[in-house]
PDB file of C-alpha atoms and ligand atoms in Angstrom:
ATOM      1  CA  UNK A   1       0.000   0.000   0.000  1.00 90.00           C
ATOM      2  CA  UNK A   2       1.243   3.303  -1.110  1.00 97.00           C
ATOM      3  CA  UNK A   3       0.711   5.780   2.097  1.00 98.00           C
ATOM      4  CA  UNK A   4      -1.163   9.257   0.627  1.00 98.00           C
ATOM      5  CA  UNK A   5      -0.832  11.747   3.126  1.00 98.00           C
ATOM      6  CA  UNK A   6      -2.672  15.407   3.024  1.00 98.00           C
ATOM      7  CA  UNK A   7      -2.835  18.457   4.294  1.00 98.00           C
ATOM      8  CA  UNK A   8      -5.738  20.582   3.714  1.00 98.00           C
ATOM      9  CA  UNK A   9      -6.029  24.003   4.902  1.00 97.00           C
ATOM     10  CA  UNK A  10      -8.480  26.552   4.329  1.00 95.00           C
ATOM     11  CA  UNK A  11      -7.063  29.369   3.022  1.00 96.00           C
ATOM     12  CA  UNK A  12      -8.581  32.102   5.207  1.00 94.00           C
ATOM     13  CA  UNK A  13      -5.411  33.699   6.546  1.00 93.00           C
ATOM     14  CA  UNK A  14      -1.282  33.332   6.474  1.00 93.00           C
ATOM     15  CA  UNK A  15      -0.144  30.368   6.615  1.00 95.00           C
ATOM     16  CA  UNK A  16       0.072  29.676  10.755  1.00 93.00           C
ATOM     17  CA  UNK A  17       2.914  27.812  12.246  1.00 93.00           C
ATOM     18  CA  UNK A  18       0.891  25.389  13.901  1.00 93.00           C
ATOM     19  CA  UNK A  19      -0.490  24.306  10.570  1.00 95.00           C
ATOM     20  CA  UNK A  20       3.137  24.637   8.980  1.00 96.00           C
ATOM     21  CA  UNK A  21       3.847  22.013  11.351  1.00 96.00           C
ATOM     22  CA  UNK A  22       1.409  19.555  10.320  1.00 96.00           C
ATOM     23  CA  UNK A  23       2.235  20.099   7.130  1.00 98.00           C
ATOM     24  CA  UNK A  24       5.929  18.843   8.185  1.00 97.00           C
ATOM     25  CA  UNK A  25       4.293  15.876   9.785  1.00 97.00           C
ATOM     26  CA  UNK A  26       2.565  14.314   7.089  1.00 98.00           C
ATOM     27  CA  UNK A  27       5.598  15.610   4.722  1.00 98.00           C
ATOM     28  CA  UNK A  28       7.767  13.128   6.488  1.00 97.00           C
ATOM     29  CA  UNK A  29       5.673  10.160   6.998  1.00 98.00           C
ATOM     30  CA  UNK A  30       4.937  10.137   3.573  1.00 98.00           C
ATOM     31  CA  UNK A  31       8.002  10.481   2.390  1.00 98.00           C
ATOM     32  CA  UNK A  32       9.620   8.183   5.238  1.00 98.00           C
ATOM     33  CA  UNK A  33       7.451   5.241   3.591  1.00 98.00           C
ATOM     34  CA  UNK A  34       8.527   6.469   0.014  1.00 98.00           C
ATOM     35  CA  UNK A  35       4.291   7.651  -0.375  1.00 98.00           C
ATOM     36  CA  UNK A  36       2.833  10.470  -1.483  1.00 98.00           C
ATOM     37  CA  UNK A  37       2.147  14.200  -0.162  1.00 98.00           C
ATOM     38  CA  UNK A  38      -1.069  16.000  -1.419  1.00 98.00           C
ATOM     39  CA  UNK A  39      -2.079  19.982  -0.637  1.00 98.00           C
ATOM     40  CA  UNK A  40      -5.965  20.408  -1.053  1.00 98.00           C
ATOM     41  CA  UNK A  41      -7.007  24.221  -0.431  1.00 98.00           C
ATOM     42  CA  UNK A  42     -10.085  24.220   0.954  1.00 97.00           C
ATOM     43  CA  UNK A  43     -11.957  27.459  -0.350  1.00 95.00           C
ATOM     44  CA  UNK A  44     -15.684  26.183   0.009  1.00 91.00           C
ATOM     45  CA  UNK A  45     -16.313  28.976   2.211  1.00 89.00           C
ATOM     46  CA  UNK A  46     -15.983  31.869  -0.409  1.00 86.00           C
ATOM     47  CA  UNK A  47     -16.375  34.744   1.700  1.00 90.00           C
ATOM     48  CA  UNK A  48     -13.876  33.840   4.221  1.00 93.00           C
ATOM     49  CA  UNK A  49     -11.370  32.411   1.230  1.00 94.00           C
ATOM     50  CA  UNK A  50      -8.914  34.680  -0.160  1.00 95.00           C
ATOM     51  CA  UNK A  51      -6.407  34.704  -2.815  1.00 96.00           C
ATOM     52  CA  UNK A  52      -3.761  36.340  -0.657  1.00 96.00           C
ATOM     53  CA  UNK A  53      -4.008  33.533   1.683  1.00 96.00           C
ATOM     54  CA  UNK A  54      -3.300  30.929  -0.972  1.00 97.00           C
ATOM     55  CA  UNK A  55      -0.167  32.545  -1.971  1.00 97.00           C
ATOM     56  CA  UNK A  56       0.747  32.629   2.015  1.00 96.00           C
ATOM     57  CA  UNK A  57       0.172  28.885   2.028  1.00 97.00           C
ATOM     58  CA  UNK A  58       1.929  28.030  -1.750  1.00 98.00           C
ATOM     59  CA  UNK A  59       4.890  30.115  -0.759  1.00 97.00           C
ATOM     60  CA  UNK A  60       5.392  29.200   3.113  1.00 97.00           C
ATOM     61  CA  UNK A  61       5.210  25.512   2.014  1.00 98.00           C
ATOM     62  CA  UNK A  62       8.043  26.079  -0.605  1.00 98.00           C
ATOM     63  CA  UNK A  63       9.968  28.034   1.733  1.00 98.00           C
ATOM     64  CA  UNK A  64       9.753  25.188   4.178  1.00 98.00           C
ATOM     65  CA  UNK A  65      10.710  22.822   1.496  1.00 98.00           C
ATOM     66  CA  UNK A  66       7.730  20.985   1.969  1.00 98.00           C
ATOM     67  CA  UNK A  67       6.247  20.704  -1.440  1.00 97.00           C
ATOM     68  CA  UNK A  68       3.536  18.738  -2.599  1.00 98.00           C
ATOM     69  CA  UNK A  69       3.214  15.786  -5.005  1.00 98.00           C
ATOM     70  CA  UNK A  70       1.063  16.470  -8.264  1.00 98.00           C
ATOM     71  CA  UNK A  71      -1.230  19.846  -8.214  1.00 97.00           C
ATOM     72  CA  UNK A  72      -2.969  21.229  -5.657  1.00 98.00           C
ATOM     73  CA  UNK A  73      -6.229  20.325  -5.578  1.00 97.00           C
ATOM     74  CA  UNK A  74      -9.321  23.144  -4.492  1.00 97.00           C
ATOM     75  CA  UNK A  75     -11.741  21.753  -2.675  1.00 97.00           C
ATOM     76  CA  UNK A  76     -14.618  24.238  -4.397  1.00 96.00           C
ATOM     77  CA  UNK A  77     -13.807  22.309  -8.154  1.00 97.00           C
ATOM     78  CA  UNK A  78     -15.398  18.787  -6.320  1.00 97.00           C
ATOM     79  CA  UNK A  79     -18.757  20.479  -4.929  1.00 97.00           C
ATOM     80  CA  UNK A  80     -20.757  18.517  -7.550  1.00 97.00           C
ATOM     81  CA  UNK A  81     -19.013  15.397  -7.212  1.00 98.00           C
ATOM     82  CA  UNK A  82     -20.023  16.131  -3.324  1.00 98.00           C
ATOM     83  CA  UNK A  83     -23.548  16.405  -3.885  1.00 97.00           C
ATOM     84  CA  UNK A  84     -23.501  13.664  -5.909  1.00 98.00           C
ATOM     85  CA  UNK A  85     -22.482  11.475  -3.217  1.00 98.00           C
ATOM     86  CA  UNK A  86     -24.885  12.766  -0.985  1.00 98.00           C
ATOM     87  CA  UNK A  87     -27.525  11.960  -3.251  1.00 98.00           C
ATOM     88  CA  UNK A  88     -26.151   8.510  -3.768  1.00 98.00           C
ATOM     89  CA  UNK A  89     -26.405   8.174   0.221  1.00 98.00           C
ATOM     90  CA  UNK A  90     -29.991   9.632   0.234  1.00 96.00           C
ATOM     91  CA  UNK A  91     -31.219   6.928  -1.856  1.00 96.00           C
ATOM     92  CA  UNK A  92     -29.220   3.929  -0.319  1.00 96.00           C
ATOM     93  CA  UNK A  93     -31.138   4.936   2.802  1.00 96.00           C
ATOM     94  CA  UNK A  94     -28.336   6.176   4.515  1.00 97.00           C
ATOM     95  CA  UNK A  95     -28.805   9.691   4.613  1.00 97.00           C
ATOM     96  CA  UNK A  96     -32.046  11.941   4.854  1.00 96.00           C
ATOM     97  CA  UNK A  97     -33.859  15.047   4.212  1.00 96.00           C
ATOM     98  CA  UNK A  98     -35.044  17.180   7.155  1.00 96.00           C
ATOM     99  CA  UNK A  99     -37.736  20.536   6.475  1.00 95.00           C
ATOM    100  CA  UNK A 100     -37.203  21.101  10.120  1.00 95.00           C
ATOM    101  CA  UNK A 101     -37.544  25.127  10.009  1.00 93.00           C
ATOM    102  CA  UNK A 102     -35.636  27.486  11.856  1.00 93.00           C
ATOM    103  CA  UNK A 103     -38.264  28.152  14.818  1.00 95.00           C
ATOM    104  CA  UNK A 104     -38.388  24.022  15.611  1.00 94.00           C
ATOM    105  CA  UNK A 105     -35.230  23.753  15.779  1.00 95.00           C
ATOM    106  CA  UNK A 106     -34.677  26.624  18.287  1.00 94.00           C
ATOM    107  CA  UNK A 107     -37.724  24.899  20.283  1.00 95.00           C
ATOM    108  CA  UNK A 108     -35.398  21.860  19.995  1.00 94.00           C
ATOM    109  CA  UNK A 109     -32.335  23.605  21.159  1.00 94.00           C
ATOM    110  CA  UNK A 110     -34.059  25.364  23.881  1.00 94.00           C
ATOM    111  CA  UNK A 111     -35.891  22.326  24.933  1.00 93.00           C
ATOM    112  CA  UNK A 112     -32.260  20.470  25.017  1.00 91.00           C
ATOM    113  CA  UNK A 113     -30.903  22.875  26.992  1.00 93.00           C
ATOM    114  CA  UNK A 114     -33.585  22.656  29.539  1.00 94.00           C
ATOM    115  CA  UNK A 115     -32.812  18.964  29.529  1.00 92.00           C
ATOM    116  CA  UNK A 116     -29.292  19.437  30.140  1.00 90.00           C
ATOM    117  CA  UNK A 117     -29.040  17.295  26.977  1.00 88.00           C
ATOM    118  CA  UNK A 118     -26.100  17.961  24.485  1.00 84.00           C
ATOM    119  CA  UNK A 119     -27.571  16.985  21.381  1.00 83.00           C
ATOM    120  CA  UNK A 120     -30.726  18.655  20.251  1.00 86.00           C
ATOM    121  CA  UNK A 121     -32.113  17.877  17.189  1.00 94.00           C
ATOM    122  CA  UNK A 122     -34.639  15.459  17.899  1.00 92.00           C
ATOM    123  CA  UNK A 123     -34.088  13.444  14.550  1.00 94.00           C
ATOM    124  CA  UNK A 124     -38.027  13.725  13.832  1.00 94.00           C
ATOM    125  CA  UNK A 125     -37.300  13.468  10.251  1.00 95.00           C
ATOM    126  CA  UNK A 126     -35.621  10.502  10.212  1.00 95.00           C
ATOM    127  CA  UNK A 127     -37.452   7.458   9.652  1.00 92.00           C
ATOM    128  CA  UNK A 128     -40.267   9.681   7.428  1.00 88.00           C
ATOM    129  CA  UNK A 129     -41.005   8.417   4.240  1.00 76.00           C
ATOM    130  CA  UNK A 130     -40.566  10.292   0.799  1.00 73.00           C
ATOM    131  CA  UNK A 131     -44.439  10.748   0.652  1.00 77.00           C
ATOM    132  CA  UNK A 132     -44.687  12.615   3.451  1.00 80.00           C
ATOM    133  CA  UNK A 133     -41.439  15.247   2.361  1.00 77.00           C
ATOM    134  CA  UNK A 134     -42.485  18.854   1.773  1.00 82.00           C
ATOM    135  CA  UNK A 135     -41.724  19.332  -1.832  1.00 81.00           C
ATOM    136  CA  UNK A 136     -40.420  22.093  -2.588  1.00 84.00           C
ATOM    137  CA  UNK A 137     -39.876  23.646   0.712  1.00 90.00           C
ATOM    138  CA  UNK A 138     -36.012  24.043   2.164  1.00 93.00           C
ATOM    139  CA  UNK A 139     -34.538  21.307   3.560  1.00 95.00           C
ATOM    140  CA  UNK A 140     -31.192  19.880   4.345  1.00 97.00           C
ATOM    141  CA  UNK A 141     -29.630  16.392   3.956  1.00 97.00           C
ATOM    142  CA  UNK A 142     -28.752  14.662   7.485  1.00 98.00           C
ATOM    143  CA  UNK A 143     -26.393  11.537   7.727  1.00 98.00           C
ATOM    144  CA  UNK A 144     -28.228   8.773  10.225  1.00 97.00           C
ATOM    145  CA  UNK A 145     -25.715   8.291  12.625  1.00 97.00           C
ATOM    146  CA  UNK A 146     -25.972   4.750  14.828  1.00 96.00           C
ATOM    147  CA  UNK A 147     -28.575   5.010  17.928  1.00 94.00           C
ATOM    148  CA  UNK A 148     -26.915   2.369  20.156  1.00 96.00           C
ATOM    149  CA  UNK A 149     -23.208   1.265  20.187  1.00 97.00           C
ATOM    150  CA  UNK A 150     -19.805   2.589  20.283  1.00 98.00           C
ATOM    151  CA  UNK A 151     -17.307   3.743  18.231  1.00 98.00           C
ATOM    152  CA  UNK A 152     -13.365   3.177  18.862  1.00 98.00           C
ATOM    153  CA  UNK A 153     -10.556   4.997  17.211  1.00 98.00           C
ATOM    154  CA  UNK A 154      -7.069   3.502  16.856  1.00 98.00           C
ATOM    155  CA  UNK A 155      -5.704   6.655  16.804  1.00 98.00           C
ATOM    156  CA  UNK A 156      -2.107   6.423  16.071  1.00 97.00           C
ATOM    157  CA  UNK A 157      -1.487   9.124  18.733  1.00 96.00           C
ATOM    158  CA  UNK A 158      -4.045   9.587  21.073  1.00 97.00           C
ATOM    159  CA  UNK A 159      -4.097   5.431  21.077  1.00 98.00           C
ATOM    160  CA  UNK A 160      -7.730   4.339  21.417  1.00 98.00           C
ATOM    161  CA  UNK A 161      -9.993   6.626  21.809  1.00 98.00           C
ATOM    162  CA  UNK A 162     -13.625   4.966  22.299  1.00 98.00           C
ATOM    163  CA  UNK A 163     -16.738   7.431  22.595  1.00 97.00           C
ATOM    164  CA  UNK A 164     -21.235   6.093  23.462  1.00 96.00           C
ATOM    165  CA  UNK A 165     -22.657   6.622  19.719  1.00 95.00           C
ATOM    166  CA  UNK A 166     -25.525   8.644  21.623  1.00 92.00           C
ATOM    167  CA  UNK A 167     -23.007  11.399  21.556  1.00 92.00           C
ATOM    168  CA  UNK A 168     -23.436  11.915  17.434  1.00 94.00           C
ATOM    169  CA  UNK A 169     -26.105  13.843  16.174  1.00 95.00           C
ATOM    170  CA  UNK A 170     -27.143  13.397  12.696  1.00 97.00           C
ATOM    171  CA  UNK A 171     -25.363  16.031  11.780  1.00 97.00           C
ATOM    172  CA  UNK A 172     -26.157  17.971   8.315  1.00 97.00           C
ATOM    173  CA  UNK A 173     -24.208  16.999   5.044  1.00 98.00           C
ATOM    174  CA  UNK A 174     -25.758  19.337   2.502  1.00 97.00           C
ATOM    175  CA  UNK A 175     -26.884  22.860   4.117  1.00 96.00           C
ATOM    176  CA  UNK A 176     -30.472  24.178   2.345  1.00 96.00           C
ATOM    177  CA  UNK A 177     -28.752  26.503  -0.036  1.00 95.00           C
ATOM    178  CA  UNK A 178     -27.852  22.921  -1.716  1.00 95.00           C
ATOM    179  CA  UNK A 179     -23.503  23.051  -0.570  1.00 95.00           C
ATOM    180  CA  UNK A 180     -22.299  20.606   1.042  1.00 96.00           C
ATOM    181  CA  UNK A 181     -20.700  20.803   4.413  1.00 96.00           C
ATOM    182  CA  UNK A 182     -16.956  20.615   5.658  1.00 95.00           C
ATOM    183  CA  UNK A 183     -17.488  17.114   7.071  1.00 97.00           C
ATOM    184  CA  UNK A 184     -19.085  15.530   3.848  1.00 98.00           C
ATOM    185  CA  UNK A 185     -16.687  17.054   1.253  1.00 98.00           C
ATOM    186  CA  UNK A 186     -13.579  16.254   3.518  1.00 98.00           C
ATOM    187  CA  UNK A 187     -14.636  12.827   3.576  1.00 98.00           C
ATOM    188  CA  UNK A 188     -15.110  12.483  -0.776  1.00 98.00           C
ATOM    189  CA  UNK A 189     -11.967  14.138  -1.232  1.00 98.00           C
ATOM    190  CA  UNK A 190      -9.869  12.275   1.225  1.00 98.00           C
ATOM    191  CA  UNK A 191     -11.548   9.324  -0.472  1.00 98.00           C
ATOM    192  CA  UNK A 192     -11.112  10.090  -3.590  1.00 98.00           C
ATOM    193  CA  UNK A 193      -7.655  11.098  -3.698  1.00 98.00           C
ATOM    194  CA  UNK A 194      -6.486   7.769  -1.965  1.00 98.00           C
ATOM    195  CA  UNK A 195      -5.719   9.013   1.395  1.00 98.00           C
ATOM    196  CA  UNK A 196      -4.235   6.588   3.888  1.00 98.00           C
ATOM    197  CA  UNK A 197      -3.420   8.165   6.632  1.00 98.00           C
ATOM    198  CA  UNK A 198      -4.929  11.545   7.998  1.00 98.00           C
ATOM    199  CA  UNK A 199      -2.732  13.441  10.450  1.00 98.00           C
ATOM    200  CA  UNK A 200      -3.975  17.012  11.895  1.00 97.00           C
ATOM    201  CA  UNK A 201      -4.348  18.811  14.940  1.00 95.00           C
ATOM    202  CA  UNK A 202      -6.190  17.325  18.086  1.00 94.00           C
ATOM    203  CA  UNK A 203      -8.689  20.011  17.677  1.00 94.00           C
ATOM    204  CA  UNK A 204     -10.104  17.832  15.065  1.00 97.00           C
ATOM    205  CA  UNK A 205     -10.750  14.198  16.851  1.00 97.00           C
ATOM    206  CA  UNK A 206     -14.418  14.627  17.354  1.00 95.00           C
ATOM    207  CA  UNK A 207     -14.648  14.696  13.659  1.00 97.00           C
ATOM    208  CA  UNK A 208     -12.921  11.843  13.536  1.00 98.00           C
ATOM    209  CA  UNK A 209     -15.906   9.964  14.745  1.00 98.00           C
ATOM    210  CA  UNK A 210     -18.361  11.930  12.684  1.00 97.00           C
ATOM    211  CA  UNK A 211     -15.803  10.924   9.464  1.00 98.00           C
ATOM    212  CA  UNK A 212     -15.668   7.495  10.238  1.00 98.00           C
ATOM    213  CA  UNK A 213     -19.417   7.133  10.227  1.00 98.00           C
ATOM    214  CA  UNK A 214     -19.564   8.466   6.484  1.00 98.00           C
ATOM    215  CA  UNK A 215     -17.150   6.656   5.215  1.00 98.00           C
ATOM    216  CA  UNK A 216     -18.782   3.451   6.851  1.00 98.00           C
ATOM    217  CA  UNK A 217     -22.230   4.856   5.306  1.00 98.00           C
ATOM    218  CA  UNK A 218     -20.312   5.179   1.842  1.00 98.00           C
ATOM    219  CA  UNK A 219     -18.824   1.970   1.853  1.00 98.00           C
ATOM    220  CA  UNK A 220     -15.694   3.046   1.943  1.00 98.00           C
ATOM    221  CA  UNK A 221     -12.136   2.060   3.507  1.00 98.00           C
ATOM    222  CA  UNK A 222     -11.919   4.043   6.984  1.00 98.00           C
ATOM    223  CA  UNK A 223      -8.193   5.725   6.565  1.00 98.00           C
ATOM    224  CA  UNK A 224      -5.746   5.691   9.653  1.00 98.00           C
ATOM    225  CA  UNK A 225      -5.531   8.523  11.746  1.00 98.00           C
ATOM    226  CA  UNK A 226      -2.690  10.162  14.162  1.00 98.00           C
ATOM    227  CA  UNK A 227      -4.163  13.473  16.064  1.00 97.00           C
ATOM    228  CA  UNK A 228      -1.296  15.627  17.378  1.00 94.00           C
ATOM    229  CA  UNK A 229      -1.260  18.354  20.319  1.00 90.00           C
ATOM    230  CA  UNK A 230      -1.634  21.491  19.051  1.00 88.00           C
ATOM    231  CA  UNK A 231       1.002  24.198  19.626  1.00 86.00           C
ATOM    232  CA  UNK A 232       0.023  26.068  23.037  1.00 84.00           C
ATOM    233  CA  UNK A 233       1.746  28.502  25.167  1.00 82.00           C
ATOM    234  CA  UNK A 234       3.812  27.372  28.298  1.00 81.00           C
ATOM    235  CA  UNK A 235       0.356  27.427  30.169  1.00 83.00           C
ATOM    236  CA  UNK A 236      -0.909  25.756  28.029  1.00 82.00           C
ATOM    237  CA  UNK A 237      -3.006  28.417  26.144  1.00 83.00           C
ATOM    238  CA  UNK A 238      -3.607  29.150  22.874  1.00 80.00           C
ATOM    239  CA  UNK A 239      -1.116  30.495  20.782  1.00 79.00           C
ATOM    240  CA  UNK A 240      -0.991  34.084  20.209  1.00 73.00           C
ATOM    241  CA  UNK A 241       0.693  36.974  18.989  1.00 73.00           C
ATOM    242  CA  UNK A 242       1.743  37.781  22.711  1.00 77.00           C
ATOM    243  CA  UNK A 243       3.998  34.290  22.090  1.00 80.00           C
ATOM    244  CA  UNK A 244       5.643  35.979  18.989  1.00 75.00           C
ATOM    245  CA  UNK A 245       5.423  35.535  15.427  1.00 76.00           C
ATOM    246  CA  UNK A 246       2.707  33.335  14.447  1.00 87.00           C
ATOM    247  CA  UNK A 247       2.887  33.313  10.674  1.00 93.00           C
ATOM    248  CA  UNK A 248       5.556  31.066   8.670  1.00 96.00           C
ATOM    249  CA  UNK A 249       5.643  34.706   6.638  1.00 95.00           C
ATOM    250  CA  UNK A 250       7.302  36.959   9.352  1.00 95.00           C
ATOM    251  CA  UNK A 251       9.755  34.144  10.496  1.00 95.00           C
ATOM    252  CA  UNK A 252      10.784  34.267   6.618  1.00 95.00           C
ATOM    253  CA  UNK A 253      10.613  38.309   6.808  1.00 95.00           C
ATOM    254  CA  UNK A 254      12.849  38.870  10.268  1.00 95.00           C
ATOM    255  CA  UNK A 255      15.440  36.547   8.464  1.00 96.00           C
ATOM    256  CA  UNK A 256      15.146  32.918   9.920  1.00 96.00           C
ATOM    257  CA  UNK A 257      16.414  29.821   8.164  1.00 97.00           C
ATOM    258  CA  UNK A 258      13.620  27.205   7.171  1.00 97.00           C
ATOM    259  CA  UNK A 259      15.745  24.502   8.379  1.00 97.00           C
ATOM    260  CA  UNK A 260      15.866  26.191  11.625  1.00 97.00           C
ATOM    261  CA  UNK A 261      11.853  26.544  11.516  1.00 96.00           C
ATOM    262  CA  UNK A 262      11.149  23.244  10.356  1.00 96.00           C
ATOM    263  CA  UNK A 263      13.924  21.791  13.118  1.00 96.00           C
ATOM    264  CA  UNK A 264      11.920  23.687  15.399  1.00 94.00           C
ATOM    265  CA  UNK A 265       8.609  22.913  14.691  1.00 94.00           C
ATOM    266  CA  UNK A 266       9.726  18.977  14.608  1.00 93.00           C
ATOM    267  CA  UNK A 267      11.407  18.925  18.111  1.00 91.00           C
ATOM    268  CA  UNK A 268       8.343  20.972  19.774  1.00 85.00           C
ATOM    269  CA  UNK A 269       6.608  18.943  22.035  1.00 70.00           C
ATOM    270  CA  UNK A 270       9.339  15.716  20.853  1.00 65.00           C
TER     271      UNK A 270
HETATM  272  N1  LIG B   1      -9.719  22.637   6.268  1.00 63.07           N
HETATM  273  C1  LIG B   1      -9.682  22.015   7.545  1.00 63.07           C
HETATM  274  C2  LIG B   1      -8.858  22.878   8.490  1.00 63.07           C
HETATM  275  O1  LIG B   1      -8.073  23.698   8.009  1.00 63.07           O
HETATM  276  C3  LIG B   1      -9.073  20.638   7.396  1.00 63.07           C
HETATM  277  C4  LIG B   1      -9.201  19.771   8.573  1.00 63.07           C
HETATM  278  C5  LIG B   1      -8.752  18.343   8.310  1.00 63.07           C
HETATM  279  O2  LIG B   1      -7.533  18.116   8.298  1.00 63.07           O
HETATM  280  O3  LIG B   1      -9.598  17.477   8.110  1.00 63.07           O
HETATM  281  O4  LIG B   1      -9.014  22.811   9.687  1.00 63.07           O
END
């Protein structure tokens, strides 16, 4: 098996050290196991996407010396082939559409709340058949996540991470505008590109669970996945500009060597 590694950021900013760093991770285990390294830019969300941003990312990456394998891939070119999987899951029965309106599912939220319950959305559209959908009105497509059960990660990192299935909602795949969400289109590409092994920051292991529920609904092989600590502060906060430079573009401005970045980044938190 070749391994396909990726790293997919959306380009709403410079590119950040932290993600520089993950970058450099799945840089060297693919190329430590002679694989592949893919950049995907994902620009779905157009008025947060910038062009500015994508130069930040193509030219902090070169500086770095982490370049990709083959051309970059943005995520906004696949939105059809997204769609079209969604509508392949709506009619194996594995996904559905909900007309809940904006007002029931406050009522649901507040009634949650109230409940001291984390998940709201009551998941009253779920087992409704197609003659009683609202034609025509709004709706969004919903992913039926398992009722009962558990689901374990082997995370490469965290080790195994096991979580009650009660805690996934059946969370929304295609928004009612008709785009699909972050968590469906991650999923295709990752898919569809051949990805093996899927290493990011922690701050993205609940999606993990969501992820691996999709790919089980789309019959698909579950890749590996390795979570790593995000950069914090020495208490442990979140990074900021009070901790200095947090752009790969004003280490490269005030004169630093990328091989003394990238040495850096690798031996933080060894
Ligand atoms: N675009 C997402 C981000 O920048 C990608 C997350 C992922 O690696 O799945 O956070």
């Amino acid at each position: 098996m070749t391994v396909i590694t990726r790293f997919p950021p959306s380009p709403t900013g410079s590119l950040h050290i932290g993600s520089a760093r993950t970058a450099l991770f799945n840089w060297l285990y693919a190329h430590h196991h002679g694989g592949k390294f893919l950049l995907r830019i994902e620009d779905t969300d157009l008025k947060r996407s910038s062009q500015t941003a994508v130069d930040s990312i193509f030219n902090g990456l070169v500086w770095l010396g982490l370049t990709w394998d083959g051309e970059a891939i943005f995520q906004s070119k696949n939105l059809e082939r997204h769609t079209q999987v969604a509508k392949r899951l709506l009619e194996a029965g594995m996904a559905y559409k909900c007309y809940c309106t904006q007002d029931e599912l406050d009522m649901m939220r507040t009634a949650a709340r109230q409940q001291g319950k984390r998940i709201f959305y009551d998941r009253r559209w779920r087992d409704r058949g197609p003659d009683e959908a609202l034609i025509g009105l709004p709706h969004v497509v919903r992913i039926k996540m398992p009722l009962e059960g558990e689901t374990t990660i082997q995370d490469h990192v965290q080790g195994k991470v096991t979580i009650l299935n009660e805690q996934l909602d059946d969370f929304i795949i295609v928004r009612a505008d008709g785009t699909p969400t972050y968590m469906l289109s991650v999923v295709v590409d990752d898919h569809d590109a051949g990805v093996t092994h899927i290493i990011r920051g922690d701050d993205h292991l609940n999606n993990a669970f969501r992820q691996h529920h999709l790919y089980k609904a789309a019959n698909w092989r579950i890749p590996e996945y390795a979570h790593i600590p995000l950069i914090h502060g020495a208490k442990g906060e979140k990074l900021s500009k009070r901790h200095g430079a947090t752009s790969v573009q004003e280490y490269q401005d005030d004169g630093f060597l990328p091989d003394a970045l990238r040495n850096y980044l690798l031996r933080l938190g060894w």
